[in-house]
Coordinates of C-alpha atoms in Angstrom, one line a residue:
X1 CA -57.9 -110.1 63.2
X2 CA -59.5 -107.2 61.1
X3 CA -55.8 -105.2 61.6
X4 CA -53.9 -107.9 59.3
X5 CA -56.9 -108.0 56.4
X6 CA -56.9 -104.0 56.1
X7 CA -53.3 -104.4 55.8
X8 CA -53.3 -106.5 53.2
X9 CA -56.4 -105.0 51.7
X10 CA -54.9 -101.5 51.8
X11 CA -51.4 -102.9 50.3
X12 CA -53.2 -104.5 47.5
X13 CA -55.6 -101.3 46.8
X14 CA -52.6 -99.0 46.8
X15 CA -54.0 -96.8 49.4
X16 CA -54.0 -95.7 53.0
X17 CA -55.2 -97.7 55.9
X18 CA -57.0 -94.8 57.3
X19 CA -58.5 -93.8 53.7
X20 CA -59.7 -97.9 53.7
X21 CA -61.5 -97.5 56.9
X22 CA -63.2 -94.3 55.9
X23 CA -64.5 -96.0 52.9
X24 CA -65.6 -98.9 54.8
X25 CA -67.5 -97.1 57.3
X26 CA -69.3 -95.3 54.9
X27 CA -70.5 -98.3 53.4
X28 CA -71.3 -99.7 57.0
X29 CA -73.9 -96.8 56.6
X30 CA -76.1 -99.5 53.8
X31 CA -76.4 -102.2 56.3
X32 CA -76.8 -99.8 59.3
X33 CA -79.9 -98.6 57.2
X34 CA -81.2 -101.7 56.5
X35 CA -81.6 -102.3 60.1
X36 CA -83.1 -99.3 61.0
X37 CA -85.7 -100.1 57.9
X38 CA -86.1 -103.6 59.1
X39 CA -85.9 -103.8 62.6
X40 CA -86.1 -100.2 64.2
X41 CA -88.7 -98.2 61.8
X42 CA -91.5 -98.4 64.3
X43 CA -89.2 -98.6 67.4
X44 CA -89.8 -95.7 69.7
X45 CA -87.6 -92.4 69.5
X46 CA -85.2 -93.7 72.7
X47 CA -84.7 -96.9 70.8
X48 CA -83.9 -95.2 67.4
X49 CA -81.8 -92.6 68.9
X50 CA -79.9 -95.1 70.9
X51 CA -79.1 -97.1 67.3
X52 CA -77.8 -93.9 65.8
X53 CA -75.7 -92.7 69.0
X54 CA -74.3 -96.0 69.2
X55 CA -73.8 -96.8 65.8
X56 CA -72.1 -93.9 64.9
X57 CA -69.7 -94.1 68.2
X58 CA -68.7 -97.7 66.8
X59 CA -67.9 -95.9 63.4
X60 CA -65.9 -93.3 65.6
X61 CA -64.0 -95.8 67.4
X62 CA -63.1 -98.1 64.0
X63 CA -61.8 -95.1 62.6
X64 CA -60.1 -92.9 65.6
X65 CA -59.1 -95.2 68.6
X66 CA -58.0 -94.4 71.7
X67 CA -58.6 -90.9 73.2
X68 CA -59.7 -89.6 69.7
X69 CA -62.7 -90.8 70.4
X70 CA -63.8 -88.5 73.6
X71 CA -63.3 -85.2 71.3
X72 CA -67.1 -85.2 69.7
X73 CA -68.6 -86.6 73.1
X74 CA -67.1 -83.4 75.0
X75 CA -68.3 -81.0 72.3
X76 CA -71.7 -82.6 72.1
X77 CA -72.3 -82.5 75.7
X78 CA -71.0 -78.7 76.5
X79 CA -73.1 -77.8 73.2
X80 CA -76.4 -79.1 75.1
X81 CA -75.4 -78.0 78.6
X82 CA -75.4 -74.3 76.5
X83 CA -78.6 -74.7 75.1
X84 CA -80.2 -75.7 78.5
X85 CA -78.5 -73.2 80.4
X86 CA -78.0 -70.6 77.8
X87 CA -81.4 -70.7 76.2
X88 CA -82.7 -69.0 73.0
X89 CA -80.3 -66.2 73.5
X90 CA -77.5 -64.3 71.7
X91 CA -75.0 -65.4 74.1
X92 CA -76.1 -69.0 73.7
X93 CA -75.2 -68.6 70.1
X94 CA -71.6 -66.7 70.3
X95 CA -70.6 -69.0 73.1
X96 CA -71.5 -72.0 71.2
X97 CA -69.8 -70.5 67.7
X98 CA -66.6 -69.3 69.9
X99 CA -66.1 -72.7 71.6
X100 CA -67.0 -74.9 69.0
X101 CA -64.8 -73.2 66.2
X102 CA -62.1 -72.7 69.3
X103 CA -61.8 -76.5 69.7
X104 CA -61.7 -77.5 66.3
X105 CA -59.0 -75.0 65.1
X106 CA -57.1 -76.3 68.6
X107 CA -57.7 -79.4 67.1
X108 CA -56.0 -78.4 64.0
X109 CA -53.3 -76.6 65.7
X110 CA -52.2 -80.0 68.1
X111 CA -52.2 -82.3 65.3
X112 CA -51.4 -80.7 62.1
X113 CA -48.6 -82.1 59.7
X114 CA -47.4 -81.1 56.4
X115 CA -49.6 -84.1 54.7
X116 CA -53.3 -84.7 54.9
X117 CA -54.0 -86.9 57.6
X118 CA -57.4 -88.7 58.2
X119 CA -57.5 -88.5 62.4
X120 CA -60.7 -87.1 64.0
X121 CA -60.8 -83.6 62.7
X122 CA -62.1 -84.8 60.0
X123 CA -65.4 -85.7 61.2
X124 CA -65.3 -83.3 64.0
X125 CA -65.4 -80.2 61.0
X126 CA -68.8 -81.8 60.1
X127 CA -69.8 -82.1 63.8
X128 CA -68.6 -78.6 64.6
X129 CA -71.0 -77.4 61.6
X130 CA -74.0 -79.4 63.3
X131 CA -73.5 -78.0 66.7
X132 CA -73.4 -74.4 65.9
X133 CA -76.1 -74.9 63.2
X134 CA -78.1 -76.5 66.0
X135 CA -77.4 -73.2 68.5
X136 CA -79.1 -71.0 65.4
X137 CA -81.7 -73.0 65.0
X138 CA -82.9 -73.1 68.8
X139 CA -82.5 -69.5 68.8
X140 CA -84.7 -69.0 65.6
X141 CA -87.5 -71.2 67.6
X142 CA -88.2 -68.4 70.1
X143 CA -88.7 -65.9 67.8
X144 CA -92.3 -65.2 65.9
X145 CA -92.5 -66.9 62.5
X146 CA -93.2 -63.5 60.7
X147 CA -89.9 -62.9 61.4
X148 CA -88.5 -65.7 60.1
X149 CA -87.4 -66.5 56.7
X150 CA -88.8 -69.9 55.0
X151 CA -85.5 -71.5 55.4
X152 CA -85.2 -70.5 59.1
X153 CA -89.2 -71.8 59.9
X154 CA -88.0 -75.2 58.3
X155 CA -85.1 -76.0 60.9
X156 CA -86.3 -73.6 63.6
X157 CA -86.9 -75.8 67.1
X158 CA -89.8 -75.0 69.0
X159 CA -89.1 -77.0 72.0
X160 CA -85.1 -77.9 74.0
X161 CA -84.2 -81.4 72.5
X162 CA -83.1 -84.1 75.1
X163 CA -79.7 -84.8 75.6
X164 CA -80.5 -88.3 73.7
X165 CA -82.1 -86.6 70.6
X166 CA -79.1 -84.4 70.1
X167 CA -76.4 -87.8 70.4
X168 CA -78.4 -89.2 67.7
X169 CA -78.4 -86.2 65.8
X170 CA -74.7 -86.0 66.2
X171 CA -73.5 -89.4 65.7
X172 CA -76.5 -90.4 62.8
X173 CA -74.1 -92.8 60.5
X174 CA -75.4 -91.3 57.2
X175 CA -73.3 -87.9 58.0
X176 CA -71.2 -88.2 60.9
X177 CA -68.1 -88.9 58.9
X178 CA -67.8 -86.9 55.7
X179 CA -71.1 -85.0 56.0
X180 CA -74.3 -83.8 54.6
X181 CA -75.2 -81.1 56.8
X182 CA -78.9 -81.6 58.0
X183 CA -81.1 -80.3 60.8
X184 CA -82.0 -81.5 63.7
X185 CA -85.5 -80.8 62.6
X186 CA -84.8 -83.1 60.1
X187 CA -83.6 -85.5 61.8
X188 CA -86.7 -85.2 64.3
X189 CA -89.2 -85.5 61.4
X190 CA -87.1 -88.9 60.5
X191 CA -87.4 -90.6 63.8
X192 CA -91.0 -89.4 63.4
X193 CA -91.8 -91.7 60.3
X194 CA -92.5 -88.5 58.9
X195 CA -90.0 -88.4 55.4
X196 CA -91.5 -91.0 53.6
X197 CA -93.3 -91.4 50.6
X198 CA -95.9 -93.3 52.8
X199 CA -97.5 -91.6 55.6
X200 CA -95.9 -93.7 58.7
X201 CA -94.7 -96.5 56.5
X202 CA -91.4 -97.3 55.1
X203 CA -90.2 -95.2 52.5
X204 CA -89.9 -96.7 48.8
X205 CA -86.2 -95.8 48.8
X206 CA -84.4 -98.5 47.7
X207 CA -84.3 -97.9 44.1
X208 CA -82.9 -94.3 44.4
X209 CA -80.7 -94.9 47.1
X210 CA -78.7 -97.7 44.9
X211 CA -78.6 -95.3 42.3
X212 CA -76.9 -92.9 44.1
X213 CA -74.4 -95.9 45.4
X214 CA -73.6 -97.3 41.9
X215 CA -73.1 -93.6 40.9
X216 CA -70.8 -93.4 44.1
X217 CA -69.0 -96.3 42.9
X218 CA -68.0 -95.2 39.8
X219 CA -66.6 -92.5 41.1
X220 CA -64.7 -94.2 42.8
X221 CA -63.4 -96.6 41.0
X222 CA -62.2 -93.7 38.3
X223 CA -60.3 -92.2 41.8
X224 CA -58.5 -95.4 42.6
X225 CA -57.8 -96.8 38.6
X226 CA -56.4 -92.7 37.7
X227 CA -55.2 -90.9 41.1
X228 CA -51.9 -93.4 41.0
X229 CA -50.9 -91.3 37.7
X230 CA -51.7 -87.9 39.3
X231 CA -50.4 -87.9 42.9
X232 CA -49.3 -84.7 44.6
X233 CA -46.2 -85.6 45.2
X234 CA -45.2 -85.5 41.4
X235 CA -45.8 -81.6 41.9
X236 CA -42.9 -81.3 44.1
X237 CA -40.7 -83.7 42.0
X238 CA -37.6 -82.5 39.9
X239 CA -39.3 -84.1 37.2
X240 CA -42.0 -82.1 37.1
X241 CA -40.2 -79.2 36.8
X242 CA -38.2 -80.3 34.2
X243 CA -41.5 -80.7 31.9
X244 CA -42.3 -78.5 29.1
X245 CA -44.7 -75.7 30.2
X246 CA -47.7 -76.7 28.7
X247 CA -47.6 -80.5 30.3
X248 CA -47.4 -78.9 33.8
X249 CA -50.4 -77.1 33.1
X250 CA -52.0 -80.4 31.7
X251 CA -51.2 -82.3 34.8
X252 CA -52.9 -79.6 36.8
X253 CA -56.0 -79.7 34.6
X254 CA -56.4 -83.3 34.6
X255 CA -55.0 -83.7 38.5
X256 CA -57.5 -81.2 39.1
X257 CA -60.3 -83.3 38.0
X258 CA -59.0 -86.5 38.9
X259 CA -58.8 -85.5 43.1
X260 CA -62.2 -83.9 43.2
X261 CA -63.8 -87.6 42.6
X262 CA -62.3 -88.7 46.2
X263 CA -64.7 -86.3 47.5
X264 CA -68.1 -86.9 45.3
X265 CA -67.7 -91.0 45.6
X266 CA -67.6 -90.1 49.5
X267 CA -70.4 -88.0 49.4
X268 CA -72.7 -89.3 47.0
X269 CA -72.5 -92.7 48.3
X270 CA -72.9 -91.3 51.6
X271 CA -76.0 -89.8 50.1
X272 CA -77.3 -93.3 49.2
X273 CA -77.5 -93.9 53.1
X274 CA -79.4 -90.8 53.8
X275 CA -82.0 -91.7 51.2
X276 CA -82.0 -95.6 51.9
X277 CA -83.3 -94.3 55.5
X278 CA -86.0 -91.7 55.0
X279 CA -83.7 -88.8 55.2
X280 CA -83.1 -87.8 51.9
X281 CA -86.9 -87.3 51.3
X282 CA -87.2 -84.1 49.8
X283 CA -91.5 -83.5 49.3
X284 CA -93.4 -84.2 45.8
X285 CA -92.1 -82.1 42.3
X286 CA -94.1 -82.4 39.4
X287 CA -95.6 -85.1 40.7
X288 CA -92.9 -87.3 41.5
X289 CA -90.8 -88.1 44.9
X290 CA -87.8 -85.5 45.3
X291 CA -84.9 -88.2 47.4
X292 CA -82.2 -85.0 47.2
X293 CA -82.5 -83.3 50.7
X294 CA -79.2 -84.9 51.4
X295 CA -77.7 -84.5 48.2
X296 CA -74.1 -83.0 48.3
X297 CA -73.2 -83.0 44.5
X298 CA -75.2 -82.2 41.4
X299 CA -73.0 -84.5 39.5
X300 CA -74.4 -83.8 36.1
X301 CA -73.9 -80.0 36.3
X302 CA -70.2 -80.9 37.9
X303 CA -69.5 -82.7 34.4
X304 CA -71.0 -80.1 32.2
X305 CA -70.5 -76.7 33.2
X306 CA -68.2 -74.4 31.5
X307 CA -68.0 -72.2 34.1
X308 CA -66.3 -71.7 37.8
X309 CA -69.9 -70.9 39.3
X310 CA -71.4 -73.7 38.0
X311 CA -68.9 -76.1 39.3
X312 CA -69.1 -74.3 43.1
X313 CA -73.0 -74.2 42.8
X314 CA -72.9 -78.5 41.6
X315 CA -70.1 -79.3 44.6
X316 CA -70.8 -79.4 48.8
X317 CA -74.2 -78.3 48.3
X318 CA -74.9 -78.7 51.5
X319 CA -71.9 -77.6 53.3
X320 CA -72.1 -74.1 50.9
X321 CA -76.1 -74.3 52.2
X322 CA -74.8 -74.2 55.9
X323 CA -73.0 -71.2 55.7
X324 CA -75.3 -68.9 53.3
X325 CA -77.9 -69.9 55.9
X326 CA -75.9 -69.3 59.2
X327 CA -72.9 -66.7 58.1
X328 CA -74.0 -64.9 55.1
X329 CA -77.5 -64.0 55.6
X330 CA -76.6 -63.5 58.7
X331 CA -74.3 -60.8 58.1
X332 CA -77.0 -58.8 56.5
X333 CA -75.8 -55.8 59.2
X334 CA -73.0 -55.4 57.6
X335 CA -75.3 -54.1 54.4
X336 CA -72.9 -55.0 52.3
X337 CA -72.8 -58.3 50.1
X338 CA -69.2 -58.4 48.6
X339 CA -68.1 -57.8 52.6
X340 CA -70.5 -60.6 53.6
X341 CA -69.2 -63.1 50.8
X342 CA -65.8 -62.4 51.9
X343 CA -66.4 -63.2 55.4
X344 CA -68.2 -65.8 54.5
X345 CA -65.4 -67.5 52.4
X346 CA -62.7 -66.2 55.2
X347 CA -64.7 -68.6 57.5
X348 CA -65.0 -71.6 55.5
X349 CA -61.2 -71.4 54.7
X350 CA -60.3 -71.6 58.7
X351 CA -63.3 -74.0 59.4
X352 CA -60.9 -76.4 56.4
X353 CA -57.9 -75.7 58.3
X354 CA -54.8 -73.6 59.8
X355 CA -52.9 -73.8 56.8
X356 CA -51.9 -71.2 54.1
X357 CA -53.4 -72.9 51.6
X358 CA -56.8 -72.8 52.0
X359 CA -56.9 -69.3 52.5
X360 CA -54.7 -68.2 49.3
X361 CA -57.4 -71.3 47.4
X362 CA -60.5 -69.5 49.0
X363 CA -59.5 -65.7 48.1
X364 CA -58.8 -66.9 44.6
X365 CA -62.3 -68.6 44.2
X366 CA -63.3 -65.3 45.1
X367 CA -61.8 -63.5 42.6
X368 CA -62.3 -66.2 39.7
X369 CA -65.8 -65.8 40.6
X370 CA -65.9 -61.7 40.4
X371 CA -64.2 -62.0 37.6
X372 CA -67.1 -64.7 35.4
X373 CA -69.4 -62.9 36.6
X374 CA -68.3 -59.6 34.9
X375 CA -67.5 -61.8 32.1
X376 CA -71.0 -63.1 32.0
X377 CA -72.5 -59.5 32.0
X378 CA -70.0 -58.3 29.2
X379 CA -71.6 -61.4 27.2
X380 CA -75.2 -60.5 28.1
X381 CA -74.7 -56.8 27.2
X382 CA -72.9 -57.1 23.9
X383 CA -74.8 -57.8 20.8
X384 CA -71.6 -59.1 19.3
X385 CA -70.6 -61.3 22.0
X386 CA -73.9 -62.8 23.1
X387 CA -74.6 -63.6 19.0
X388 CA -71.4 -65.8 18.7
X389 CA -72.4 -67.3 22.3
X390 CA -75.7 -68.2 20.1
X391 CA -74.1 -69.3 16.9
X392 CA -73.0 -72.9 15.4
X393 CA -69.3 -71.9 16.8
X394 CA -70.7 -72.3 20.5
X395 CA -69.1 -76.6 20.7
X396 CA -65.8 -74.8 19.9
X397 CA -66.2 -72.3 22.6
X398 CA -67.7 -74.7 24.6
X399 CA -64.3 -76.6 24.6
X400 CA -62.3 -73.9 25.2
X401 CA -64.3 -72.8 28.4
X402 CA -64.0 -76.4 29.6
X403 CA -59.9 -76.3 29.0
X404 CA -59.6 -73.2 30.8
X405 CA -62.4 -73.8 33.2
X406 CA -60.7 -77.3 34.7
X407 CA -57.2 -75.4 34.2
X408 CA -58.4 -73.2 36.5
X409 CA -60.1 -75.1 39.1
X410 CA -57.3 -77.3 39.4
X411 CA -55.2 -74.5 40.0
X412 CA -56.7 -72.7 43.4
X413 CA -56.4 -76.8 44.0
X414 CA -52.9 -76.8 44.1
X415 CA -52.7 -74.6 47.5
X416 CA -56.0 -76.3 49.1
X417 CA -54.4 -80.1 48.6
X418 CA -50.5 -79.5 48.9
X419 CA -51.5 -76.6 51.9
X420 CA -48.0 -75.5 53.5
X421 CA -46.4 -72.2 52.0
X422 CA -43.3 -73.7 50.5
X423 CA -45.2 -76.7 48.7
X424 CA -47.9 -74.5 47.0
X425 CA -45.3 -71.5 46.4
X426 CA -42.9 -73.9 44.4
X427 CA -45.7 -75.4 42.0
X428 CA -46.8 -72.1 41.5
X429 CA -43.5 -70.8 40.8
X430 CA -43.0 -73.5 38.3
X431 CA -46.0 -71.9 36.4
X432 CA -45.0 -68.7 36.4
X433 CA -48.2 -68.2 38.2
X434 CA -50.5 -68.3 35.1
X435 CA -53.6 -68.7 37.2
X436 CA -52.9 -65.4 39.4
X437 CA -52.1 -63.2 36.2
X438 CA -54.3 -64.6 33.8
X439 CA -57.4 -63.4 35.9
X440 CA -55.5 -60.4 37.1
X441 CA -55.2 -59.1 33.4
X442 CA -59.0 -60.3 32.7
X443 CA -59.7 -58.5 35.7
X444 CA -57.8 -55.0 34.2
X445 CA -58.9 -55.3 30.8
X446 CA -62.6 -56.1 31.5
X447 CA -63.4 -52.5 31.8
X448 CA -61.9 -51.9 28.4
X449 CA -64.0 -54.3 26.4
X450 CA -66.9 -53.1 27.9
X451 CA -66.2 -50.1 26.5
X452 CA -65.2 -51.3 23.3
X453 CA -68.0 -53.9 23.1
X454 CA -71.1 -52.8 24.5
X455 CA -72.9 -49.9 22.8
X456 CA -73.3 -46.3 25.0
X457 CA -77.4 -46.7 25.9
X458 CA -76.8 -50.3 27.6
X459 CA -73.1 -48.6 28.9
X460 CA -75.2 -45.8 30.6
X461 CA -78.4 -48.2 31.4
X462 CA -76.1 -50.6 33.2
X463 CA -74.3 -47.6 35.0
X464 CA -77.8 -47.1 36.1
X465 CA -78.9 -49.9 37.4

């Protein structure tokens, strides 16, 4: 019976089956949380991490059917098995990243097409996060706190979790499917009554949780009512190649902007879940309840900022969180940041996927990114620049930062969404790749207009530093 109406539902919405079912499980997560407020708030831990196990398997099997479904239950088993048999050691932690990361990239390998497919990688990239996060953090719990840094004494675990505990952590419904990243200490403070804005009572979370939702929703209605007109297909069109320069960069632009809401309606109204529950409680700023522990998207700075970092620092919060935490402050033995960063980047492209594209979209965030930031420093240090930055011209500026600024993000886009070598390679073509020389040149000139720009005591003070 259900088959037939999401049929119907997605032929009438224009969109995927498998996209409807992801939507609709992620909206499961309100009335999943309702329960759990209800019904299961005082319930002991077995009884609330039996909900979550079980509610998130159901989610599991609407979406992935079949033998999809045993992928996460093998990788959450073998990652307890390590940590009771492995314990707080080094090789519990390589043996857990190797196999983890090993599966999901096989994963990849076995079912990879040229179009974006929602199957059960998807979730299992979130999972694979969680499990290896969870290694680090049983690790950091045998150590002495001196040693630890504040972020590590927040998620370190001071005692093995049960086999139960972990399945609930796994399959929680607020982030099993599309994310956040949390801890299990989190999680273990949840099921304690412990993240609410009343000591062992139900948290006051409604209000902020349906904000979240409605904002969610908006998002995703602009998705559905605009994505029609910007599909990736057009890229690869004759037609598209046949349009005047300038509108091939506009379609990127706006396309650009357009396909990022398909992830922040997912996340923020994922987000609304994790707050509705407890989760989301995030301490006392100012006075005033903080709901964002969950929060994946800064959606005000993603609709303001001029700039590449801004929009990076404002998007996956918590996924970028994850792997500052656990890959590049862990590298520190490498003493060498840009090294670190680029490792760091190199892993997040592979943990997306096996495809070209996300590693030619990751190494060019990297170098849109080196070059702002010298752009930002040429500002700082010229008078000249930095008193036009502070004078009534700065809306006009402002505009153009935005044009090029969405120009730009939507371009790395290109290779991350349309991934295979001869896809991305054509669109680029048909650009003449702009992106690629425009920060090349800004890259070779910046040197020049420092020199030209900034006066000869900062010039030598900054060589300095």
């Amino acid at each position: 019976m259900a088959a037939p109406l999401l049929e119907q539902l997605s032929e009438s919405l224009g969109s995927p089956e498998p996209a409807i079912r992801l939507i609709l499980s992620i909206l499961i997560g309100y009335p999943f949380a309702v329960v759990y407020r209800w019904f299961l708030f005082y319930q002991t831990p077995t009884v609330i991490h039996l909900f979550h196990t079980f509610s998130g398997l159901a989610l599991a099997a609407f979406n992935f059917a079949g033998s999809q479904l045993y992928h996460s239950v093998v990788c959450v088993l073998i990652q307890f098995l390590m940590l009771r048999l492995m314990g707080r050691t080094v090789t519990a932690i390589l043996s857990s990243f190797t196999f983890q990361m090993l599966y999901l990239l096989a994963g990849y390998y076995y079912t990879a097409t040229e179009e974006y497919d929602i199957k059960w990688t998807m979730p299992h990239c979130v999972l694979t996060l969680k499990l290896i996060g969870l290694a680090f953090d049983y690790y950091d719990g045998g150590k002495e706190p001196s040693k630890l840094s504040a972020e590590q004494k927040a998620s370190a675990l001071r005692s093995v979790p049960s086999l139960l505990e972990v399945c609930g952590f796994s399959y929680f419904y607020g982030g099993f499917l599309v994310g956040p990243q949390f801890t299990l200490r989190s999680y273990q403070r949840l099921v304690a009554r412990e993240l609410t804005d009343c000591p062992g009572k139900v948290p006051n979370s409604v209000v902020p949780a349906m904000k979240r939702f409605a904002l969610g929703f908006l998002c995703l209605v602009i998705y559905a009512i605009f994505s029609p007109h910007y599909p990736d297909s057009y890229y690869l069109t004759d037609e598209y190649e046949a349009q005047p320069f300038w509108y091939r960069c506009v379609f990127i632009l706006l396309w650009g902007k357009i396909i990022l809401y398909k992830y922040v309606s997912c996340w923020v109204i994922a987000e609304g879940v994790c707050i509705l529950t407890g989760l989301g409680y995030n301490g006392v700023v100012d006075g005033k309840h903080q709901w964002d522990a969950c929060a994946n998207m800064k959606v005000w700075l993603f609709e303001t900022t001029p700039l590449f970092g801004g929009t990076i620092a404002s998007f996956n919060i918590n996924t970028n969180a994850w792997a500052a935490r656990h890959v590049f402050k862990r590298l520190k033995f490498l003493g060498n940041k840009t090294l670190s960063h680029v490792a760091t980047l190199f892993f997040l492209s592979i943990w997306h996927g096996l495809h070209s594209g996300y590693i030619l979209c990751f190494s060019m965030e990297f170098f849109i990114i080196t070059v702002e930031r010298q752009a930002q420093a040429l500002v700082k240090d010229s008078p000249v620049l930095t008193k036009l930055a502070n004078s009534p011209l700065y809306p006009l500026i402002y505009v153009v930062q935005q044009f090029i600024h969405w120009l730009f993000m939507g371009y790395p886009l290109v290779a991350f969404c349309i991934f295979s070598y001869d896809k991305w390679l054509k669109v680029y073509s048909s650009v003449y790749f702009c992106g690629h020389l425009f920060f090349l040149a800004a890259y070779l000139i910046m040197p020049y207009l420092r020199k030209a720009l900034v006066p000869k005591k900062e010039g030598r003070e900054k060589k300095q530093e």
